[in-house]
Amino acid sequence: MGRDGQNRVRHSRLSAAADGAPLVAVAHGSKDPRAAATISQLLARARRRAAGRNLAGLDIKAAFLDHCAPSLPQVLGALGALDSVDSAAECVVVPLLLTAAYHSKTDIPARLAEARAAVPGLAARYAGTLGPHPLLLAALERRLAEADPGLAAGDRQRTSVVLAAAGSSDPRANATVAALAARWQARGGWRRVVPAYASAAGPAPGEAVRALRASAAGGPVVVASYLLAPGYFADKIHDAALEAGADAISAVLGAAPEVADVILDRYTEARRGKEVTRTPVDPELSVPIVARAQLSRT
């Protein structure tokens, strides 16, 4: 291959993200300003980590379903209004949702249809929800380790975990959380991992904590918040778990590096139209992956 050919290949690799479809990340939105700030931090981390995925310079935009601006139709409309319509009107919409329920199945598709009608030629691929994904367990481990750094590796067999989610009127979404709890118990070495829901289903987080406390024979009971951003549900879970006597309550997943990588995975899957190889563990991800060693007492 001559020098010109080598330069063309090099240029193609370097400009892959710059020429690629923008990623439009759609969050639920909240009246609580902490939620939008957390989404902003998460997307900033995704931009930084994109460089390690041959996606340097990936254009990542935020949109919200409610309470916050910009809305999804606004973001897609702005893309369609750009001068270079052939490239700008193509995008990948990634729902920042942990389970597939009403918003991912009905709400976002309806708004996409609205945007397509308003922006002729819009080519918007719709990615899957963030969960389920193996890296989300790693993110849960990270947050739990931060909430209770004194928990020793050997204590896991005595420790019970409440996996507390927002809850949904869609039973399949709640079943996804229950399946994640069972998987975490099988792989994580905990005494028990049980699902709980802040709304629409049971048990409630406080009920789950009390039930585990009654059967734990003195072992710790901790709560893992399976939420993306702070707000109403996070506060509700925290207060109920604290009142019920939980020994530790983790923060929301937020801008954990694992969550940023899941966003990029969903983007890549949607562009390729198939499953992609999961991100290998790097030093920034090592805390939850080797949690037993990291949780030893100092």
PDB file of C-alpha atoms in Angstrom:
ATOM      1  CA  MET A   1       0.000   0.000   0.000  1.00  0.00           C
ATOM      2  CA  GLY A   2       1.422   3.408  -0.941  1.00  0.00           C
ATOM      3  CA  ARG A   3       1.723   6.428   1.294  1.00  0.00           C
ATOM      4  CA  ASP A   4      -1.534   7.905  -0.016  1.00  0.00           C
ATOM      5  CA  GLY A   5      -3.355   4.670   0.753  1.00  0.00           C
ATOM      6  CA  GLN A   6      -1.895   4.568   4.256  1.00  0.00           C
ATOM      7  CA  ASN A   7      -2.957   8.147   4.843  1.00  0.00           C
ATOM      8  CA  ARG A   8      -6.490   7.362   3.691  1.00  0.00           C
ATOM      9  CA  VAL A   9      -6.729   4.415   6.110  1.00  0.00           C
ATOM     10  CA  ARG A  10      -5.300   6.492   8.951  1.00  0.00           C
ATOM     11  CA  HIS A  11      -7.706   9.334   8.206  1.00  0.00           C
ATOM     12  CA  SER A  12     -10.633   6.904   8.062  1.00  0.00           C
ATOM     13  CA  ARG A  13      -9.800   5.537  11.506  1.00  0.00           C
ATOM     14  CA  LEU A  14      -9.266   8.937  13.069  1.00  0.00           C
ATOM     15  CA  SER A  15     -12.461  10.396  11.649  1.00  0.00           C
ATOM     16  CA  ALA A  16     -14.735   7.405  12.331  1.00  0.00           C
ATOM     17  CA  ALA A  17     -16.522   9.128  15.205  1.00  0.00           C
ATOM     18  CA  ALA A  18     -16.508  12.577  13.655  1.00  0.00           C
ATOM     19  CA  ASP A  19     -18.328  11.194  10.601  1.00  0.00           C
ATOM     20  CA  GLY A  20     -20.574   8.940  12.679  1.00  0.00           C
ATOM     21  CA  ALA A  21     -24.155   9.419  13.745  1.00  0.00           C
ATOM     22  CA  PRO A  22     -24.656  11.523  16.873  1.00  0.00           C
ATOM     23  CA  LEU A  23     -25.766   9.725  20.022  1.00  0.00           C
ATOM     24  CA  VAL A  24     -28.952  11.205  21.489  1.00  0.00           C
ATOM     25  CA  ALA A  25     -29.300  10.040  25.104  1.00  0.00           C
ATOM     26  CA  VAL A  26     -32.883  10.292  26.336  1.00  0.00           C
ATOM     27  CA  ALA A  27     -33.391  10.583  30.089  1.00  0.00           C
ATOM     28  CA  HIS A  28     -36.655  10.583  31.997  1.00  0.00           C
ATOM     29  CA  GLY A  29     -36.221  14.073  33.404  1.00  0.00           C
ATOM     30  CA  SER A  30     -37.065  15.338  36.878  1.00  0.00           C
ATOM     31  CA  LYS A  31     -38.061  18.473  38.750  1.00  0.00           C
ATOM     32  CA  ASP A  32     -35.054  17.783  40.985  1.00  0.00           C
ATOM     33  CA  PRO A  33     -32.058  19.678  39.536  1.00  0.00           C
ATOM     34  CA  ARG A  34     -29.703  16.972  40.822  1.00  0.00           C
ATOM     35  CA  ALA A  35     -31.073  14.589  38.188  1.00  0.00           C
ATOM     36  CA  ALA A  36     -30.188  16.719  35.167  1.00  0.00           C
ATOM     37  CA  ALA A  37     -26.773  17.486  36.674  1.00  0.00           C
ATOM     38  CA  THR A  38     -26.124  13.758  37.092  1.00  0.00           C
ATOM     39  CA  ILE A  39     -27.120  13.030  33.494  1.00  0.00           C
ATOM     40  CA  SER A  40     -24.753  15.775  32.361  1.00  0.00           C
ATOM     41  CA  GLN A  41     -21.901  14.209  34.365  1.00  0.00           C
ATOM     42  CA  LEU A  42     -22.709  10.754  32.987  1.00  0.00           C
ATOM     43  CA  LEU A  43     -22.660  11.925  29.375  1.00  0.00           C
ATOM     44  CA  ALA A  44     -19.436  13.842  29.962  1.00  0.00           C
ATOM     45  CA  ARG A  45     -17.868  10.606  31.174  1.00  0.00           C
ATOM     46  CA  ALA A  46     -19.228   8.746  28.153  1.00  0.00           C
ATOM     47  CA  ARG A  47     -17.581  11.309  25.864  1.00  0.00           C
ATOM     48  CA  ARG A  48     -14.242  10.801  27.600  1.00  0.00           C
ATOM     49  CA  ARG A  49     -14.487   7.020  27.469  1.00  0.00           C
ATOM     50  CA  ALA A  50     -15.550   7.035  23.818  1.00  0.00           C
ATOM     51  CA  ALA A  51     -11.946   7.762  22.860  1.00  0.00           C
ATOM     52  CA  GLY A  52     -10.951   4.293  24.066  1.00  0.00           C
ATOM     53  CA  ARG A  53     -13.633   2.717  21.884  1.00  0.00           C
ATOM     54  CA  ASN A  54     -12.452   4.195  18.550  1.00  0.00           C
ATOM     55  CA  LEU A  55     -15.221   6.762  18.991  1.00  0.00           C
ATOM     56  CA  ALA A  56     -13.148   9.834  19.800  1.00  0.00           C
ATOM     57  CA  GLY A  57     -15.120  12.981  19.109  1.00  0.00           C
ATOM     58  CA  LEU A  58     -18.496  11.220  19.262  1.00  0.00           C
ATOM     59  CA  ASP A  59     -21.244  13.845  19.420  1.00  0.00           C
ATOM     60  CA  ILE A  60     -23.383  12.984  22.459  1.00  0.00           C
ATOM     61  CA  LYS A  61     -26.496  15.039  23.083  1.00  0.00           C
ATOM     62  CA  ALA A  62     -28.965  14.929  25.983  1.00  0.00           C
ATOM     63  CA  ALA A  63     -32.753  14.965  25.653  1.00  0.00           C
ATOM     64  CA  PHE A  64     -35.467  14.601  28.283  1.00  0.00           C
ATOM     65  CA  LEU A  65     -38.961  13.152  28.313  1.00  0.00           C
ATOM     66  CA  ASP A  66     -40.342  15.504  30.953  1.00  0.00           C
ATOM     67  CA  HIS A  67     -39.580  18.432  33.274  1.00  0.00           C
ATOM     68  CA  CYS A  68     -36.321  19.406  31.541  1.00  0.00           C
ATOM     69  CA  ALA A  69     -35.213  20.812  28.223  1.00  0.00           C
ATOM     70  CA  PRO A  70     -34.428  20.014  25.514  1.00  0.00           C
ATOM     71  CA  SER A  71     -37.076  17.486  24.561  1.00  0.00           C
ATOM     72  CA  LEU A  72     -36.378  14.638  22.146  1.00  0.00           C
ATOM     73  CA  PRO A  73     -38.292  16.294  19.258  1.00  0.00           C
ATOM     74  CA  GLN A  74     -36.332  19.496  19.863  1.00  0.00           C
ATOM     75  CA  VAL A  75     -32.970  17.728  19.673  1.00  0.00           C
ATOM     76  CA  LEU A  76     -33.911  15.724  16.591  1.00  0.00           C
ATOM     77  CA  GLY A  77     -35.374  18.812  14.944  1.00  0.00           C
ATOM     78  CA  ALA A  78     -32.122  20.680  15.529  1.00  0.00           C
ATOM     79  CA  LEU A  79     -30.173  17.834  13.932  1.00  0.00           C
ATOM     80  CA  GLY A  80     -32.403  17.955  10.871  1.00  0.00           C
ATOM     81  CA  ALA A  81     -31.991  21.723  10.601  1.00  0.00           C
ATOM     82  CA  LEU A  82     -28.209  21.546  10.262  1.00  0.00           C
ATOM     83  CA  ASP A  83     -26.682  22.377   6.904  1.00  0.00           C
ATOM     84  CA  SER A  84     -25.231  18.919   6.257  1.00  0.00           C
ATOM     85  CA  VAL A  85     -28.548  17.102   6.354  1.00  0.00           C
ATOM     86  CA  ASP A  86     -27.200  13.910   4.768  1.00  0.00           C
ATOM     87  CA  SER A  87     -25.027  13.218   7.819  1.00  0.00           C
ATOM     88  CA  ALA A  88     -26.688  15.311  10.509  1.00  0.00           C
ATOM     89  CA  ALA A  89     -30.150  13.757  10.122  1.00  0.00           C
ATOM     90  CA  GLU A  90     -28.761  10.349  11.052  1.00  0.00           C
ATOM     91  CA  CYS A  91     -28.559   9.572  14.769  1.00  0.00           C
ATOM     92  CA  VAL A  92     -28.841   6.834  17.365  1.00  0.00           C
ATOM     93  CA  VAL A  93     -31.344   7.345  20.182  1.00  0.00           C
ATOM     94  CA  VAL A  94     -30.279   5.622  23.401  1.00  0.00           C
ATOM     95  CA  PRO A  95     -32.881   5.501  26.206  1.00  0.00           C
ATOM     96  CA  LEU A  96     -31.252   6.115  29.597  1.00  0.00           C
ATOM     97  CA  LEU A  97     -33.597   3.661  31.255  1.00  0.00           C
ATOM     98  CA  LEU A  98     -32.686   0.624  33.328  1.00  0.00           C
ATOM     99  CA  THR A  99     -35.679  -1.493  32.296  1.00  0.00           C
ATOM    100  CA  ALA A 100     -37.930  -1.752  29.264  1.00  0.00           C
ATOM    101  CA  ALA A 101     -41.373  -0.435  30.193  1.00  0.00           C
ATOM    102  CA  TYR A 102     -43.817   2.281  29.126  1.00  0.00           C
ATOM    103  CA  HIS A 103     -41.279   4.989  28.333  1.00  0.00           C
ATOM    104  CA  SER A 104     -39.093   2.767  26.150  1.00  0.00           C
ATOM    105  CA  LYS A 105     -41.940   0.826  24.546  1.00  0.00           C
ATOM    106  CA  THR A 106     -44.511   3.570  23.957  1.00  0.00           C
ATOM    107  CA  ASP A 107     -43.421   7.070  24.943  1.00  0.00           C
ATOM    108  CA  ILE A 108     -40.085   7.360  23.122  1.00  0.00           C
ATOM    109  CA  PRO A 109     -41.288   5.564  19.944  1.00  0.00           C
ATOM    110  CA  ALA A 110     -44.230   8.000  19.764  1.00  0.00           C
ATOM    111  CA  ARG A 111     -41.898  10.979  20.043  1.00  0.00           C
ATOM    112  CA  LEU A 112     -39.603   9.482  17.430  1.00  0.00           C
ATOM    113  CA  ALA A 113     -42.566   9.144  15.092  1.00  0.00           C
ATOM    114  CA  GLU A 114     -43.423  12.790  15.766  1.00  0.00           C
ATOM    115  CA  ALA A 115     -39.866  13.843  14.960  1.00  0.00           C
ATOM    116  CA  ARG A 116     -39.733  11.761  11.763  1.00  0.00           C
ATOM    117  CA  ALA A 117     -42.913  13.428  10.567  1.00  0.00           C
ATOM    118  CA  ALA A 118     -41.456  16.868  11.263  1.00  0.00           C
ATOM    119  CA  VAL A 119     -37.974  16.143   9.849  1.00  0.00           C
ATOM    120  CA  PRO A 120     -38.169  14.501   6.406  1.00  0.00           C
ATOM    121  CA  GLY A 121     -35.298  12.103   5.845  1.00  0.00           C
ATOM    122  CA  LEU A 122     -34.493  11.692   9.534  1.00  0.00           C
ATOM    123  CA  ALA A 123     -32.730   8.354  10.035  1.00  0.00           C
ATOM    124  CA  ALA A 124     -32.950   7.657  13.763  1.00  0.00           C
ATOM    125  CA  ARG A 125     -31.937   4.235  15.013  1.00  0.00           C
ATOM    126  CA  TYR A 126     -33.456   3.258  18.337  1.00  0.00           C
ATOM    127  CA  ALA A 127     -31.132   1.429  20.744  1.00  0.00           C
ATOM    128  CA  GLY A 128     -32.068  -0.859  23.599  1.00  0.00           C
ATOM    129  CA  THR A 129     -32.477   0.229  27.208  1.00  0.00           C
ATOM    130  CA  LEU A 130     -29.392   0.248  29.408  1.00  0.00           C
ATOM    131  CA  GLY A 131     -30.540  -2.761  31.398  1.00  0.00           C
ATOM    132  CA  PRO A 132     -30.110  -5.606  31.583  1.00  0.00           C
ATOM    133  CA  HIS A 133     -26.350  -5.519  31.007  1.00  0.00           C
ATOM    134  CA  PRO A 134     -23.502  -7.295  32.858  1.00  0.00           C
ATOM    135  CA  LEU A 135     -21.697  -4.028  33.549  1.00  0.00           C
ATOM    136  CA  LEU A 136     -24.625  -2.737  35.605  1.00  0.00           C
ATOM    137  CA  LEU A 137     -23.865  -5.369  38.239  1.00  0.00           C
ATOM    138  CA  ALA A 138     -20.336  -4.014  38.339  1.00  0.00           C
ATOM    139  CA  ALA A 139     -21.720  -0.505  38.822  1.00  0.00           C
ATOM    140  CA  LEU A 140     -23.936  -1.738  41.678  1.00  0.00           C
ATOM    141  CA  GLU A 141     -20.898  -3.337  43.301  1.00  0.00           C
ATOM    142  CA  ARG A 142     -18.980  -0.076  42.979  1.00  0.00           C
ATOM    143  CA  ARG A 143     -21.688   2.004  44.644  1.00  0.00           C
ATOM    144  CA  LEU A 144     -22.200  -0.519  47.431  1.00  0.00           C
ATOM    145  CA  ALA A 145     -18.465  -0.612  48.137  1.00  0.00           C
ATOM    146  CA  GLU A 146     -18.497   3.181  48.396  1.00  0.00           C
ATOM    147  CA  ALA A 147     -21.465   3.089  50.777  1.00  0.00           C
ATOM    148  CA  ASP A 148     -19.931   0.506  53.125  1.00  0.00           C
ATOM    149  CA  PRO A 149     -16.140   0.361  52.635  1.00  0.00           C
ATOM    150  CA  GLY A 150     -15.694  -1.526  55.915  1.00  0.00           C
ATOM    151  CA  LEU A 151     -17.577  -4.595  54.728  1.00  0.00           C
ATOM    152  CA  ALA A 152     -15.079  -7.467  54.613  1.00  0.00           C
ATOM    153  CA  ALA A 153     -14.995 -10.069  51.881  1.00  0.00           C
ATOM    154  CA  GLY A 154     -15.954 -12.797  54.340  1.00  0.00           C
ATOM    155  CA  ASP A 155     -18.998 -10.808  55.445  1.00  0.00           C
ATOM    156  CA  ARG A 156     -20.700 -11.324  52.103  1.00  0.00           C
ATOM    157  CA  GLN A 157     -21.965 -14.730  53.126  1.00  0.00           C
ATOM    158  CA  ARG A 158     -23.675 -13.065  56.108  1.00  0.00           C
ATOM    159  CA  THR A 159     -24.847  -9.944  54.264  1.00  0.00           C
ATOM    160  CA  SER A 160     -28.253  -9.560  52.640  1.00  0.00           C
ATOM    161  CA  VAL A 161     -28.871  -7.045  49.856  1.00  0.00           C
ATOM    162  CA  VAL A 162     -32.063  -5.284  48.850  1.00  0.00           C
ATOM    163  CA  LEU A 163     -31.924  -4.357  45.156  1.00  0.00           C
ATOM    164  CA  ALA A 164     -34.205  -1.325  45.198  1.00  0.00           C
ATOM    165  CA  ALA A 165     -35.650  -0.125  41.876  1.00  0.00           C
ATOM    166  CA  ALA A 166     -38.253   2.466  40.978  1.00  0.00           C
ATOM    167  CA  GLY A 167     -40.872  -0.138  40.064  1.00  0.00           C
ATOM    168  CA  SER A 168     -43.194  -0.295  37.085  1.00  0.00           C
ATOM    169  CA  SER A 169     -46.768  -1.146  36.182  1.00  0.00           C
ATOM    170  CA  ASP A 170     -45.229  -3.422  33.537  1.00  0.00           C
ATOM    171  CA  PRO A 171     -44.648  -6.796  35.237  1.00  0.00           C
ATOM    172  CA  ARG A 172     -41.952  -7.691  32.716  1.00  0.00           C
ATOM    173  CA  ALA A 173     -39.866  -4.718  33.844  1.00  0.00           C
ATOM    174  CA  ASN A 174     -40.158  -5.805  37.470  1.00  0.00           C
ATOM    175  CA  ALA A 175     -39.291  -9.368  36.461  1.00  0.00           C
ATOM    176  CA  THR A 176     -36.088  -8.024  34.899  1.00  0.00           C
ATOM    177  CA  VAL A 177     -35.103  -6.529  38.262  1.00  0.00           C
ATOM    178  CA  ALA A 178     -35.944  -9.787  40.038  1.00  0.00           C
ATOM    179  CA  ALA A 179     -33.802 -11.727  37.555  1.00  0.00           C
ATOM    180  CA  LEU A 180     -30.927  -9.318  38.147  1.00  0.00           C
ATOM    181  CA  ALA A 181     -31.244  -9.850  41.904  1.00  0.00           C
ATOM    182  CA  ALA A 182     -31.107 -13.625  41.457  1.00  0.00           C
ATOM    183  CA  ARG A 183     -28.073 -13.332  39.179  1.00  0.00           C
ATOM    184  CA  TRP A 184     -26.294 -11.090  41.667  1.00  0.00           C
ATOM    185  CA  GLN A 185     -26.947 -13.488  44.523  1.00  0.00           C
ATOM    186  CA  ALA A 186     -25.620 -16.424  42.486  1.00  0.00           C
ATOM    187  CA  ARG A 187     -22.478 -14.626  41.339  1.00  0.00           C
ATOM    188  CA  GLY A 188     -21.788 -12.186  44.147  1.00  0.00           C
ATOM    189  CA  GLY A 189     -21.556 -14.484  47.132  1.00  0.00           C
ATOM    190  CA  TRP A 190     -24.172 -12.599  49.163  1.00  0.00           C
ATOM    191  CA  ARG A 191     -26.406 -14.369  51.690  1.00  0.00           C
ATOM    192  CA  ARG A 192     -29.507 -13.069  49.911  1.00  0.00           C
ATOM    193  CA  VAL A 193     -30.306 -10.531  47.217  1.00  0.00           C
ATOM    194  CA  VAL A 194     -33.978  -9.633  46.970  1.00  0.00           C
ATOM    195  CA  PRO A 195     -35.716  -7.117  44.689  1.00  0.00           C
ATOM    196  CA  ALA A 196     -37.808  -4.243  46.028  1.00  0.00           C
ATOM    197  CA  TYR A 197     -39.765  -1.492  44.328  1.00  0.00           C
ATOM    198  CA  ALA A 198     -40.465   2.093  45.329  1.00  0.00           C
ATOM    199  CA  SER A 199     -43.768   2.106  43.418  1.00  0.00           C
ATOM    200  CA  ALA A 200     -46.287   0.007  41.494  1.00  0.00           C
ATOM    201  CA  ALA A 201     -45.130  -3.357  42.880  1.00  0.00           C
ATOM    202  CA  GLY A 202     -43.951  -5.043  46.046  1.00  0.00           C
ATOM    203  CA  PRO A 203     -42.244  -5.527  48.296  1.00  0.00           C
ATOM    204  CA  ALA A 204     -41.394  -1.939  49.133  1.00  0.00           C
ATOM    205  CA  PRO A 205     -37.755  -1.278  50.108  1.00  0.00           C
ATOM    206  CA  GLY A 206     -38.590  -0.824  53.795  1.00  0.00           C
ATOM    207  CA  GLU A 207     -40.572  -4.058  53.861  1.00  0.00           C
ATOM    208  CA  ALA A 208     -37.736  -5.949  52.231  1.00  0.00           C
ATOM    209  CA  VAL A 209     -35.206  -4.586  54.727  1.00  0.00           C
ATOM    210  CA  ARG A 210     -37.376  -5.561  57.696  1.00  0.00           C
ATOM    211  CA  ALA A 211     -38.012  -9.055  56.311  1.00  0.00           C
ATOM    212  CA  LEU A 212     -34.311  -9.661  55.742  1.00  0.00           C
ATOM    213  CA  ARG A 213     -33.458  -8.203  59.135  1.00  0.00           C
ATOM    214  CA  ALA A 214     -35.852 -10.670  60.768  1.00  0.00           C
ATOM    215  CA  SER A 215     -34.245 -13.632  59.001  1.00  0.00           C
ATOM    216  CA  ALA A 216     -30.625 -12.519  58.841  1.00  0.00           C
ATOM    217  CA  ALA A 217     -29.548 -13.815  62.256  1.00  0.00           C
ATOM    218  CA  GLY A 218     -27.631 -10.646  63.008  1.00  0.00           C
ATOM    219  CA  GLY A 219     -26.004 -10.298  59.595  1.00  0.00           C
ATOM    220  CA  PRO A 220     -25.856  -6.918  57.844  1.00  0.00           C
ATOM    221  CA  VAL A 221     -28.659  -5.779  55.549  1.00  0.00           C
ATOM    222  CA  VAL A 222     -27.673  -3.269  52.869  1.00  0.00           C
ATOM    223  CA  VAL A 223     -29.621  -1.529  50.119  1.00  0.00           C
ATOM    224  CA  ALA A 224     -28.365  -1.123  46.551  1.00  0.00           C
ATOM    225  CA  SER A 225     -30.145   1.710  44.731  1.00  0.00           C
ATOM    226  CA  TYR A 226     -30.900   0.558  41.194  1.00  0.00           C
ATOM    227  CA  LEU A 227     -31.604   4.030  39.876  1.00  0.00           C
ATOM    228  CA  LEU A 228     -29.784   6.172  37.374  1.00  0.00           C
ATOM    229  CA  ALA A 229     -30.153   9.608  38.961  1.00  0.00           C
ATOM    230  CA  PRO A 230     -31.141  11.220  42.263  1.00  0.00           C
ATOM    231  CA  GLY A 231     -34.662  12.504  42.756  1.00  0.00           C
ATOM    232  CA  TYR A 232     -38.004  11.447  44.178  1.00  0.00           C
ATOM    233  CA  PHE A 233     -37.527   7.680  44.014  1.00  0.00           C
ATOM    234  CA  ALA A 234     -33.958   7.790  45.285  1.00  0.00           C
ATOM    235  CA  ASP A 235     -35.005   9.862  48.286  1.00  0.00           C
ATOM    236  CA  LYS A 236     -37.997   7.595  48.917  1.00  0.00           C
ATOM    237  CA  ILE A 237     -35.820   4.474  48.881  1.00  0.00           C
ATOM    238  CA  HIS A 238     -33.175   6.069  51.097  1.00  0.00           C
ATOM    239  CA  ASP A 239     -35.643   7.289  53.722  1.00  0.00           C
ATOM    240  CA  ALA A 240     -37.616   4.035  53.863  1.00  0.00           C
ATOM    241  CA  ALA A 241     -34.490   1.891  54.072  1.00  0.00           C
ATOM    242  CA  LEU A 242     -32.995   4.071  56.790  1.00  0.00           C
ATOM    243  CA  GLU A 243     -36.180   3.929  58.834  1.00  0.00           C
ATOM    244  CA  ALA A 244     -36.281   0.147  58.449  1.00  0.00           C
ATOM    245  CA  GLY A 245     -32.747  -0.185  59.833  1.00  0.00           C
ATOM    246  CA  ALA A 246     -30.570  -0.790  56.786  1.00  0.00           C
ATOM    247  CA  ASP A 247     -26.860  -0.874  57.620  1.00  0.00           C
ATOM    248  CA  ALA A 248     -25.855   0.890  54.396  1.00  0.00           C
ATOM    249  CA  ILE A 249     -27.604   2.462  51.417  1.00  0.00           C
ATOM    250  CA  SER A 250     -25.752   2.985  48.171  1.00  0.00           C
ATOM    251  CA  ALA A 251     -25.958   6.065  45.998  1.00  0.00           C
ATOM    252  CA  VAL A 252     -27.605   5.940  42.572  1.00  0.00           C
ATOM    253  CA  LEU A 253     -25.547   4.573  39.688  1.00  0.00           C
ATOM    254  CA  GLY A 254     -25.069   8.052  38.264  1.00  0.00           C
ATOM    255  CA  ALA A 255     -21.874   8.715  36.345  1.00  0.00           C
ATOM    256  CA  ALA A 256     -20.238   5.375  37.151  1.00  0.00           C
ATOM    257  CA  PRO A 257     -17.796   4.420  34.368  1.00  0.00           C
ATOM    258  CA  GLU A 258     -19.627   1.140  33.844  1.00  0.00           C
ATOM    259  CA  VAL A 259     -22.853   3.005  33.025  1.00  0.00           C
ATOM    260  CA  ALA A 260     -20.999   5.214  30.551  1.00  0.00           C
ATOM    261  CA  ASP A 261     -19.679   2.080  28.854  1.00  0.00           C
ATOM    262  CA  VAL A 262     -23.176   0.586  28.664  1.00  0.00           C
ATOM    263  CA  ILE A 263     -24.346   3.718  26.830  1.00  0.00           C
ATOM    264  CA  LEU A 264     -21.542   3.291  24.321  1.00  0.00           C
ATOM    265  CA  ASP A 265     -22.321  -0.419  23.982  1.00  0.00           C
ATOM    266  CA  ARG A 266     -25.946   0.352  23.153  1.00  0.00           C
ATOM    267  CA  TYR A 267     -24.880   2.953  20.616  1.00  0.00           C
ATOM    268  CA  THR A 268     -22.494   0.520  18.905  1.00  0.00           C
ATOM    269  CA  GLU A 269     -25.052  -2.283  18.921  1.00  0.00           C
ATOM    270  CA  ALA A 270     -27.648  -0.068  17.277  1.00  0.00           C
ATOM    271  CA  ARG A 271     -25.223   1.069  14.567  1.00  0.00           C
ATOM    272  CA  ARG A 272     -24.048  -2.464  13.835  1.00  0.00           C
ATOM    273  CA  GLY A 273     -27.460  -4.013  14.240  1.00  0.00           C
ATOM    274  CA  LYS A 274     -26.048  -6.825  16.367  1.00  0.00           C
ATOM    275  CA  GLU A 275     -24.546  -7.629  19.736  1.00  0.00           C
ATOM    276  CA  VAL A 276     -21.037  -6.325  20.348  1.00  0.00           C
ATOM    277  CA  THR A 277     -18.202  -7.706  22.387  1.00  0.00           C
ATOM    278  CA  ARG A 278     -18.462  -6.331  25.896  1.00  0.00           C
ATOM    279  CA  THR A 279     -15.948  -3.793  27.084  1.00  0.00           C
ATOM    280  CA  PRO A 280     -12.874  -5.399  28.690  1.00  0.00           C
ATOM    281  CA  VAL A 281     -12.121  -4.448  32.259  1.00  0.00           C
ATOM    282  CA  ASP A 282      -9.734  -1.528  32.578  1.00  0.00           C
ATOM    283  CA  PRO A 283      -8.231   0.043  35.719  1.00  0.00           C
ATOM    284  CA  GLU A 284     -11.159   2.417  36.185  1.00  0.00           C
ATOM    285  CA  LEU A 285     -13.560  -0.540  36.238  1.00  0.00           C
ATOM    286  CA  SER A 286     -11.513  -2.747  38.538  1.00  0.00           C
ATOM    287  CA  VAL A 287     -13.156  -1.783  41.830  1.00  0.00           C
ATOM    288  CA  PRO A 288     -16.447  -3.631  41.401  1.00  0.00           C
ATOM    289  CA  ILE A 289     -15.043  -6.474  39.330  1.00  0.00           C
ATOM    290  CA  VAL A 290     -12.649  -7.458  42.106  1.00  0.00           C
ATOM    291  CA  ALA A 291     -14.951  -6.301  44.870  1.00  0.00           C
ATOM    292  CA  ARG A 292     -14.085  -9.120  47.238  1.00  0.00           C
ATOM    293  CA  ALA A 293     -10.486  -7.992  47.404  1.00  0.00           C
ATOM    294  CA  GLN A 294     -11.372  -4.308  47.490  1.00  0.00           C
ATOM    295  CA  LEU A 295     -13.857  -4.809  50.312  1.00  0.00           C
ATOM    296  CA  SER A 296     -11.314  -6.308  52.706  1.00  0.00           C
ATOM    297  CA  ARG A 297     -10.777  -4.424  55.941  1.00  0.00           C
ATOM    298  CA  THR A 298      -7.889  -1.995  56.184  1.00  0.00           C
TER     299      THR A 298
END
